[in-house]
Short mmCIF file of C-alpha atoms in Angstrom, two decimals:
data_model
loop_
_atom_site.label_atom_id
_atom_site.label_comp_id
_atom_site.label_asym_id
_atom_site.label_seq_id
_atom_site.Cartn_x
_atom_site.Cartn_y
_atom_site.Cartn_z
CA UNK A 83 -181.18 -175.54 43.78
CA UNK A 84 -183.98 -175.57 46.50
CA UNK A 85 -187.53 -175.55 45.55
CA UNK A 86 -188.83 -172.58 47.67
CA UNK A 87 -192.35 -172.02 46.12
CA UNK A 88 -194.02 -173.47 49.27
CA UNK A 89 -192.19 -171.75 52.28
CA UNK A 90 -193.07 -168.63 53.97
CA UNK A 91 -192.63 -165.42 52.58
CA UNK A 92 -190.42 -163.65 54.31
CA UNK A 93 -190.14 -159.93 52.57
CA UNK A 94 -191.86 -159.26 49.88
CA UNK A 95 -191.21 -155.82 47.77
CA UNK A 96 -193.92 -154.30 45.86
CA UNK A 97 -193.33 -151.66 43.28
CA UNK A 98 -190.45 -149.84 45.05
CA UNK A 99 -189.77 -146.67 43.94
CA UNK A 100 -186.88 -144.50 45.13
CA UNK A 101 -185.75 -140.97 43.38
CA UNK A 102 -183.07 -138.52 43.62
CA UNK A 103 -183.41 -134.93 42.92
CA UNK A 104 -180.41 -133.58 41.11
CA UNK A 105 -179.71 -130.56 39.44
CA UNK A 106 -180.09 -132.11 36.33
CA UNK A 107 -183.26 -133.99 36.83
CA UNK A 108 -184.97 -136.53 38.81
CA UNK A 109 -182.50 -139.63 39.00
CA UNK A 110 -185.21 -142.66 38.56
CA UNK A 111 -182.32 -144.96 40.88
CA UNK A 112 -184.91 -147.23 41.76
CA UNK A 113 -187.88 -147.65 39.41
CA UNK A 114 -191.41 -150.19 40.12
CA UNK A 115 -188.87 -153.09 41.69
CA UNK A 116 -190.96 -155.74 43.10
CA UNK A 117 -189.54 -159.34 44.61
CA UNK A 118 -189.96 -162.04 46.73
CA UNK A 119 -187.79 -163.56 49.40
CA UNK A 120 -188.81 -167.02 51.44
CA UNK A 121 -187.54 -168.34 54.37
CA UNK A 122 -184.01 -169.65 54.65
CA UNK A 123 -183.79 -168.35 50.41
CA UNK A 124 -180.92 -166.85 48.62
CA UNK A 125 -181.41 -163.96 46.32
CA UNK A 126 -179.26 -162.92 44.01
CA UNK A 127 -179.63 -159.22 42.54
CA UNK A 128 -177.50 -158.75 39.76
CA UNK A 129 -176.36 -156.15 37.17
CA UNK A 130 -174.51 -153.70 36.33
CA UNK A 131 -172.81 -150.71 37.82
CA UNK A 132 -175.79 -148.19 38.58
CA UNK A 133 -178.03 -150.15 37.84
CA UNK A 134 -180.18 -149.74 41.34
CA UNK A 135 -178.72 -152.85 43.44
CA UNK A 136 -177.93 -151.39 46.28
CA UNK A 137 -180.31 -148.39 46.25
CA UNK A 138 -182.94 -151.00 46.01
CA UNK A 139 -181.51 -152.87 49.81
CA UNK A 140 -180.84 -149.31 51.40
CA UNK A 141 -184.83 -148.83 50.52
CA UNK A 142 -185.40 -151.81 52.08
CA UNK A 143 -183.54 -151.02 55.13
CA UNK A 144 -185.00 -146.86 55.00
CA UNK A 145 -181.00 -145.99 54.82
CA UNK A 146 -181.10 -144.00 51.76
CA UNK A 147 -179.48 -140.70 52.54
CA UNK A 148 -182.66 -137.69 52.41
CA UNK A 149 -182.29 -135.32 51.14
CA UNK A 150 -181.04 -135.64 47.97
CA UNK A 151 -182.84 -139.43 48.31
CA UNK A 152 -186.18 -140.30 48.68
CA UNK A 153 -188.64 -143.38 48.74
CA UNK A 154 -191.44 -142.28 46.23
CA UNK A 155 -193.81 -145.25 46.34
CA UNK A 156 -194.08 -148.68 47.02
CA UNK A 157 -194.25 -151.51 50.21
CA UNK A 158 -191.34 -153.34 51.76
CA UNK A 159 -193.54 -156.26 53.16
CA UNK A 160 -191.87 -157.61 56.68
CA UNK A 161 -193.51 -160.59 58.23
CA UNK A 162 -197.03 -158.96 57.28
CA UNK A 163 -196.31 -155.51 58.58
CA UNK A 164 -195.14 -152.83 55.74
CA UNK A 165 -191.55 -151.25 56.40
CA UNK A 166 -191.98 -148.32 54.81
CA UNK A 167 -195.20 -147.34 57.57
CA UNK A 168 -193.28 -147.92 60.55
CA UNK A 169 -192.38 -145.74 63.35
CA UNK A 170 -188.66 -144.68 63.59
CA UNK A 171 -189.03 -146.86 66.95
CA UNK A 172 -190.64 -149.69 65.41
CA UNK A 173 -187.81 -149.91 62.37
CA UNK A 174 -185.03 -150.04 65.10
CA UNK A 175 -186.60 -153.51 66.22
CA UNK A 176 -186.16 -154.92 62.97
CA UNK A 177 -183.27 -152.85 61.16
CA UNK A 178 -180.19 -154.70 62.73
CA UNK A 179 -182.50 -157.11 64.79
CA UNK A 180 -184.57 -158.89 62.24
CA UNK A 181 -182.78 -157.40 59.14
CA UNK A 182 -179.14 -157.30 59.09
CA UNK A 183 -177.10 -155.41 55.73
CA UNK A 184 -172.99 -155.99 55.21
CA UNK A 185 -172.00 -153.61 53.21
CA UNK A 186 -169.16 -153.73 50.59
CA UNK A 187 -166.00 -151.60 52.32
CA UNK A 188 -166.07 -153.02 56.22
CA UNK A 189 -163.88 -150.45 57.25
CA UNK A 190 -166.11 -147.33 56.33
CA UNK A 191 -168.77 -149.81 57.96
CA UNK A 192 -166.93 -150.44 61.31
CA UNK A 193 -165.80 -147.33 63.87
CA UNK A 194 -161.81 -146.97 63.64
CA UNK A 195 -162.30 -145.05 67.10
CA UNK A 196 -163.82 -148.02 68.47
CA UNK A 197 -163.04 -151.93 69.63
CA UNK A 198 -164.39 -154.49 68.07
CA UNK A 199 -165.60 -155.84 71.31
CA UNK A 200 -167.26 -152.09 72.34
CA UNK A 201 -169.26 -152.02 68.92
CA UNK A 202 -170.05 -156.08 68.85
CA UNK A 203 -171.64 -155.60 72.42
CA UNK A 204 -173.79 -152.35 72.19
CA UNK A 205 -175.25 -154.13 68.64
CA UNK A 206 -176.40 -157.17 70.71
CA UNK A 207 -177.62 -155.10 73.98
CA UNK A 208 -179.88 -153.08 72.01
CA UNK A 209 -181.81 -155.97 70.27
CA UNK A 210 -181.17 -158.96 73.11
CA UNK A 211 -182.00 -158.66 77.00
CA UNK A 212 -178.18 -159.45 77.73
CA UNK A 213 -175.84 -158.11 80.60
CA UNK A 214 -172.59 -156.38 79.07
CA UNK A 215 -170.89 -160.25 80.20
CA UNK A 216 -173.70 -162.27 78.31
CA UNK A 217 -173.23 -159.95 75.27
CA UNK A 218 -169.60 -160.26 75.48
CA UNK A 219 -169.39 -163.81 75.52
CA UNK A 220 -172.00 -164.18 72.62
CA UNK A 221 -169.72 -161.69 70.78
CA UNK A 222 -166.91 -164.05 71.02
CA UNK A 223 -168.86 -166.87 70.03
CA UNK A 224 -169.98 -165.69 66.77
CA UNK A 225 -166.25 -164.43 66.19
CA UNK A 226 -165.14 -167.80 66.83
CA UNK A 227 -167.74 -168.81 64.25
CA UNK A 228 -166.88 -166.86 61.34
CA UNK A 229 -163.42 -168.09 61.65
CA UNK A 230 -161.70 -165.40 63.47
CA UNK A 231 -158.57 -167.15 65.72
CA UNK A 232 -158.06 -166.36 69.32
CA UNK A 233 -161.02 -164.37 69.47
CA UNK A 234 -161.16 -164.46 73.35
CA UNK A 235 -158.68 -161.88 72.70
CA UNK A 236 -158.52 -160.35 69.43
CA UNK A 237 -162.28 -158.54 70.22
CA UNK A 238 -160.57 -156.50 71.99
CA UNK A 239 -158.44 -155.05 68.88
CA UNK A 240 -159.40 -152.00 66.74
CA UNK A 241 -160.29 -152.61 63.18
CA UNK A 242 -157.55 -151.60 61.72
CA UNK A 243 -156.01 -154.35 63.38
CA UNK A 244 -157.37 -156.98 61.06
CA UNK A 245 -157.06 -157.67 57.58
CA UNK A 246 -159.39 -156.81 54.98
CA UNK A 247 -161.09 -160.25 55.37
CA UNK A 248 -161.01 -161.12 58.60
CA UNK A 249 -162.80 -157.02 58.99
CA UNK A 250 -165.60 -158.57 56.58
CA UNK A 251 -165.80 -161.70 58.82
CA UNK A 252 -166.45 -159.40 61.78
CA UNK A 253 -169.36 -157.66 60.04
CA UNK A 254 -170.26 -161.01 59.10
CA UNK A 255 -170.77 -161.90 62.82
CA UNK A 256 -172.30 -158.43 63.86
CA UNK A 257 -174.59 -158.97 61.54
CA UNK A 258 -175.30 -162.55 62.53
CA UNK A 259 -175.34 -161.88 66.08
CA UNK A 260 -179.10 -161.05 66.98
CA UNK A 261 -180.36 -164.19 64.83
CA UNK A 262 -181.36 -162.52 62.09
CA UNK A 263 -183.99 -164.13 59.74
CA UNK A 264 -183.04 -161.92 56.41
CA UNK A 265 -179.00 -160.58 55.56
CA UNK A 266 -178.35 -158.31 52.86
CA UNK A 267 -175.25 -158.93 51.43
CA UNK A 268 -174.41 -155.64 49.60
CA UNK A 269 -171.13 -156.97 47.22
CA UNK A 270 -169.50 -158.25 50.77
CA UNK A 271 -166.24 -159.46 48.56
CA UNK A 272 -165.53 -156.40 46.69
CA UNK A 273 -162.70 -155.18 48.29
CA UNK A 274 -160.73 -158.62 48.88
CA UNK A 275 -158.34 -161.10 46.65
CA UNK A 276 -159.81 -163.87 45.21
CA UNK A 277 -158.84 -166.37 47.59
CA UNK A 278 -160.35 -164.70 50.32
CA UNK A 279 -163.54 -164.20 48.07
CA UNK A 280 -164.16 -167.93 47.92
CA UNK A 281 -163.67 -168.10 51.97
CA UNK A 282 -165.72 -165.01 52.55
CA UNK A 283 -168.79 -166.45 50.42
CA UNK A 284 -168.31 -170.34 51.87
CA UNK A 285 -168.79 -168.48 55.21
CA UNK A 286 -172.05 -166.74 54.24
CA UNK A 287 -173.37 -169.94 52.46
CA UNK A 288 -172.68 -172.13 55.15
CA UNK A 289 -173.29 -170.35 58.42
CA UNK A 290 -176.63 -169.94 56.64
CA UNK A 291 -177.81 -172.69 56.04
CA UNK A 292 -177.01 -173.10 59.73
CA UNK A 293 -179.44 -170.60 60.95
CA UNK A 294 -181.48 -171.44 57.99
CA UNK A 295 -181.42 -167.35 57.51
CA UNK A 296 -182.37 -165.81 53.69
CA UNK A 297 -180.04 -163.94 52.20
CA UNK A 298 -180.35 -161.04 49.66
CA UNK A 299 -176.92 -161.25 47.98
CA UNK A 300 -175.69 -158.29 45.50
CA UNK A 301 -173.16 -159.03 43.26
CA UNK A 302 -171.68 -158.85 39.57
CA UNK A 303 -170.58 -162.20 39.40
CA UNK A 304 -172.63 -164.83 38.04
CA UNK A 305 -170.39 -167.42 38.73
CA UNK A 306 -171.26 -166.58 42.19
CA UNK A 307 -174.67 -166.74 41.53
CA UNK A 308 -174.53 -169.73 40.13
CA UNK A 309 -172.94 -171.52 43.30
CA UNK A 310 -174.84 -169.27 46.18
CA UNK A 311 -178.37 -168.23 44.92
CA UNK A 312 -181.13 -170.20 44.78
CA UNK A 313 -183.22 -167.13 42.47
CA UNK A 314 -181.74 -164.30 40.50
CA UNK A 315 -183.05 -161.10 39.46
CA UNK A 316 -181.47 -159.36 36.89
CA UNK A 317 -181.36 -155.25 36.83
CA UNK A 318 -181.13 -152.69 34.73
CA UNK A 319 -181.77 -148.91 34.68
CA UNK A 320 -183.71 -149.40 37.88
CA UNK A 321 -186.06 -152.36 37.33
CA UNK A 322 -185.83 -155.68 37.65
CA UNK A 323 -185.60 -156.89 33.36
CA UNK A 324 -185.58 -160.53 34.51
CA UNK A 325 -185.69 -163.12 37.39
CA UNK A 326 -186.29 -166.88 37.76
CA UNK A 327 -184.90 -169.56 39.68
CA UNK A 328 -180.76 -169.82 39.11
CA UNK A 329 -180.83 -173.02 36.78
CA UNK A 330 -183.64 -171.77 35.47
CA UNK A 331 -182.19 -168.36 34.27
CA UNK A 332 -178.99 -170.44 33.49
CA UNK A 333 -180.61 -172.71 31.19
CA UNK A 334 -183.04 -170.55 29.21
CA UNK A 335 -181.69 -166.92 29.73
CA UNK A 336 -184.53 -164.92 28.13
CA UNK A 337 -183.63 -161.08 27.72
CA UNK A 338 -181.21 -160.27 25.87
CA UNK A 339 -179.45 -158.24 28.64
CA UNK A 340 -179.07 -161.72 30.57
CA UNK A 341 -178.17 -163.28 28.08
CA UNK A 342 -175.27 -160.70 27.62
CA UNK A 343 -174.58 -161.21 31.39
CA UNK A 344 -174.33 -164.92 31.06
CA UNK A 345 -171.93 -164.60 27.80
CA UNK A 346 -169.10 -162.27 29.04
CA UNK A 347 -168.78 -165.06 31.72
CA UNK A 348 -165.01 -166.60 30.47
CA UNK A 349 -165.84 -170.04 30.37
CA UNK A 350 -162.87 -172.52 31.67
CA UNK A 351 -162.95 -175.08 28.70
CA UNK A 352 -163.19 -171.87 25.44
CA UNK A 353 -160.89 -171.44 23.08
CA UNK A 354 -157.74 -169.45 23.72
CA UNK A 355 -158.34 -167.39 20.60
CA UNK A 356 -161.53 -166.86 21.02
CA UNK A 357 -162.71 -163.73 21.65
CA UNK A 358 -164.60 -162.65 25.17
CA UNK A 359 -167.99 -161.31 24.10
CA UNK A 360 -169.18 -157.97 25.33
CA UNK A 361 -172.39 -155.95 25.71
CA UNK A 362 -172.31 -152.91 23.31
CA UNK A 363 -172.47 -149.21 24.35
CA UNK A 364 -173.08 -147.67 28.24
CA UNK A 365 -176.02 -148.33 30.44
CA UNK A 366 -178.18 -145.31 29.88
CA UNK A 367 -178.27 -142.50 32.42
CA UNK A 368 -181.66 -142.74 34.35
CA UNK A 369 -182.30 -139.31 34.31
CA UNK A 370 -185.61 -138.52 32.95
CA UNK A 371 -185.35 -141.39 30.82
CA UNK A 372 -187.88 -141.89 28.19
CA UNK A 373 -190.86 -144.12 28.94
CA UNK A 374 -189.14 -146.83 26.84
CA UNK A 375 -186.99 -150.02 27.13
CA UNK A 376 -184.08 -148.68 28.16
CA UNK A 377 -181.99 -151.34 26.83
CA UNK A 378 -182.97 -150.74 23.07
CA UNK A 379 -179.87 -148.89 22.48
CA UNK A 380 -177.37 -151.97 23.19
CA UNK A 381 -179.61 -154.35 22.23
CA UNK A 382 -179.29 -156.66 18.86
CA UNK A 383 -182.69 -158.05 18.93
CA UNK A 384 -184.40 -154.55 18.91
CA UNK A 385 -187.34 -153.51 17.14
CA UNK A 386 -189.77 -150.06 16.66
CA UNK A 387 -191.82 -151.14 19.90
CA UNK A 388 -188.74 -150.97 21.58
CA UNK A 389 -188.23 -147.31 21.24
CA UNK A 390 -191.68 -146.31 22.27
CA UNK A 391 -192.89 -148.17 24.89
CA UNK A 392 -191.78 -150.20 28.13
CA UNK A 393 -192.42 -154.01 27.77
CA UNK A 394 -195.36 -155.51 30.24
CA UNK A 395 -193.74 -158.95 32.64
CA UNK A 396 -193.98 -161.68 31.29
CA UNK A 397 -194.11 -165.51 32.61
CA UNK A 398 -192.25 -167.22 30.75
CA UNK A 399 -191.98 -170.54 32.62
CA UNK A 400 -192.24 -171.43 36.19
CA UNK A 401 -191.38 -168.41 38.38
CA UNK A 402 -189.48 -167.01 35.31
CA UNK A 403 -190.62 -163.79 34.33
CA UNK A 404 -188.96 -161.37 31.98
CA UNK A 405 -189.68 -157.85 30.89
CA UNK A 406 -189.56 -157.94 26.71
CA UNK A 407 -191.25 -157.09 24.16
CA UNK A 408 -189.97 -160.44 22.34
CA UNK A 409 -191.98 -162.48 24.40
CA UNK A 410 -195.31 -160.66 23.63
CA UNK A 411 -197.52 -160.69 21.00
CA UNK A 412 -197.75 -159.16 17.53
CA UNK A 413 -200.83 -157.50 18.55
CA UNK A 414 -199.48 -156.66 21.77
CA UNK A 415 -196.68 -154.86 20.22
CA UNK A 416 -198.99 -153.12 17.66
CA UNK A 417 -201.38 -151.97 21.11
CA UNK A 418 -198.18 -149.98 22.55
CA UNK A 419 -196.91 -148.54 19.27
CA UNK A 420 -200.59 -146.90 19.12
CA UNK A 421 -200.55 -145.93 22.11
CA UNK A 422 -202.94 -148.63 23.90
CA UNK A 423 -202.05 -150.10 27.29
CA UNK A 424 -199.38 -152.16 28.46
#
């Protein structure tokens, strides 16, 4: 993987914080999540159902639905200016323009009333100083990019013309089409087979590297991690337990969550009778949750810290950083059980 430590930061998110009232309670989706993406990177966010990936890149974006949604605290840092203090103006250069999301189901994504050609154009006239032919023929282009055959014609189609791929290589080109510098992938093969998967993802990676544009990718599946990202951070219960350059994390997994993760992967060259490890239990509803590591229930390497008190970050090697208590201190430890400071 690329060494990325001495590029440009291109977003950096500081201690993001987005809540949803409820009858029940205040749902704590996304809880202190703080990251770093540089230039022409790949990010991979990775966890668990519910676990806050996607709440976490609708912050980002300022899409989370409001009411029953709302972004509590934290910055969303954009080429020095903060995303979260911008006019409504202001966010519609970037949002689209400069940051570009594909979400998971294209077809909930894409108008069904609409051609593909109608929606592909008024994107690109409302971020570029094009005519409606300019537009058009850039359009085409980037269809003809991601792979989409006889696109002089097929832009004129309706979406549910296409297949459930060639749909997501559409969005793929929509959101390509302004030159964006950062893409949030939002689990852009969920929906499609697995040979389609591997296409889908090849097209991402490659086109890119092209445009040398950084990519937030959200995803369950570390083997796709392993070939795509060059960092992963791994989520849970709203914050961000672990994260570290991909070989890194790979080679010396240091929570016990990601380690887990990494060991429910079926591995190609296993035993046949061996059985496929598991995590045990439910990930823990994040309602009012106790100021505590929220793992501790599923976790075999607990202890009475555990239960109390939420573990400081850690560095544990270069860029690795983890959130657990087993990488702090006795004394530590014995500070949070009597109530110091973390």
């Amino acid at each position: 993987m690329n060494d990325f430590s001495n590029a440009n930061v291109l977003l950096e998110v500081k201690d993001l914080k987005t809540y949803f009232k409820t009858d029940n309670g205040i749902l704590k989706a996304v809880d202190g999540v703080s990251f770093t993406v540089h230039e022409g990177e790949t990010v991979g966010l990775v966890g668990e159902s519910g676990c806050g990936k996607s709440v976490t890149n609708l912050s980002i974006m300022r899409l989370v639905p409001s009411p029953p949604g709302k972004i509590v605290g934290g910055e969303v840092i954009y080429r020095g200016s903060d995303i979260m203090k911008l006019s409504e103006k202001e966010l519609r250069s970037i949002r689209g323009n400069k940051i570009s999301m594909i979400f998971q189901d294209p077809m909930t994504s894409l108008n069904p009333y609409l051609r593909i050609s109608t929606q592909m154009i008024e994107t690109i006239r409302l971020h570029q100083d094009m005519t409606k032919q300019e537009a058009r023929e850039r359009a085409v282009t980037m269809l003809k990019l991601v792979g989409i055959p006889s696109a002089e014609t097929r832009i004129d189609c309706y979406p549910h013309q296409f297949s459930g791929g060639m749909r997501q290589r559409v969005m793929i080109a929509m959101a390509l089409s302004c030159n964006a510098e950062l893409l949030i992938a939002d689990e852009p093969t969920t929906a499609l087979d697995v040979t389609i998967q591997a296409q889908i993802l090849e097209l991402i990676k490659s086109i890119c590297e092209r445009f040398k544009t950084a990519v937030i990718l959200i995803t369950h599946d570390l083997g796709v991690v392993a070939g795509m990202c060059d960092k992963v951070c791994v989520m849970y219960a709203g914050r961000i337990v672990e994260s570290a350059p991909t070989d890194e994390l790979y080679e010396k997994p240091s929570h016990p969550y990601t380690r887990g993760l990494i060991a429910s992967v079926p591995k190609m060259d296993g035993k046949k009778e061996e059985k496929l490890f598991s995590i045990e239990g439910q990930p823990p509803n994040v309602i009012d949750l106790p100021p505590c590591c929220p793992f501790h229930p599923r976790c075999d390497k607990t202890c009475e810290v555990c239960r109390h008190a939420y573990p400081p970050v850690k560095e544990v090697g270069k860029d690795h950083f983890v959130a657990c208590w087993l990488n702090c201190s006795e004394e530590e430890r014995q500070a949070a059980l009597n109530g110091g400071s973390n």
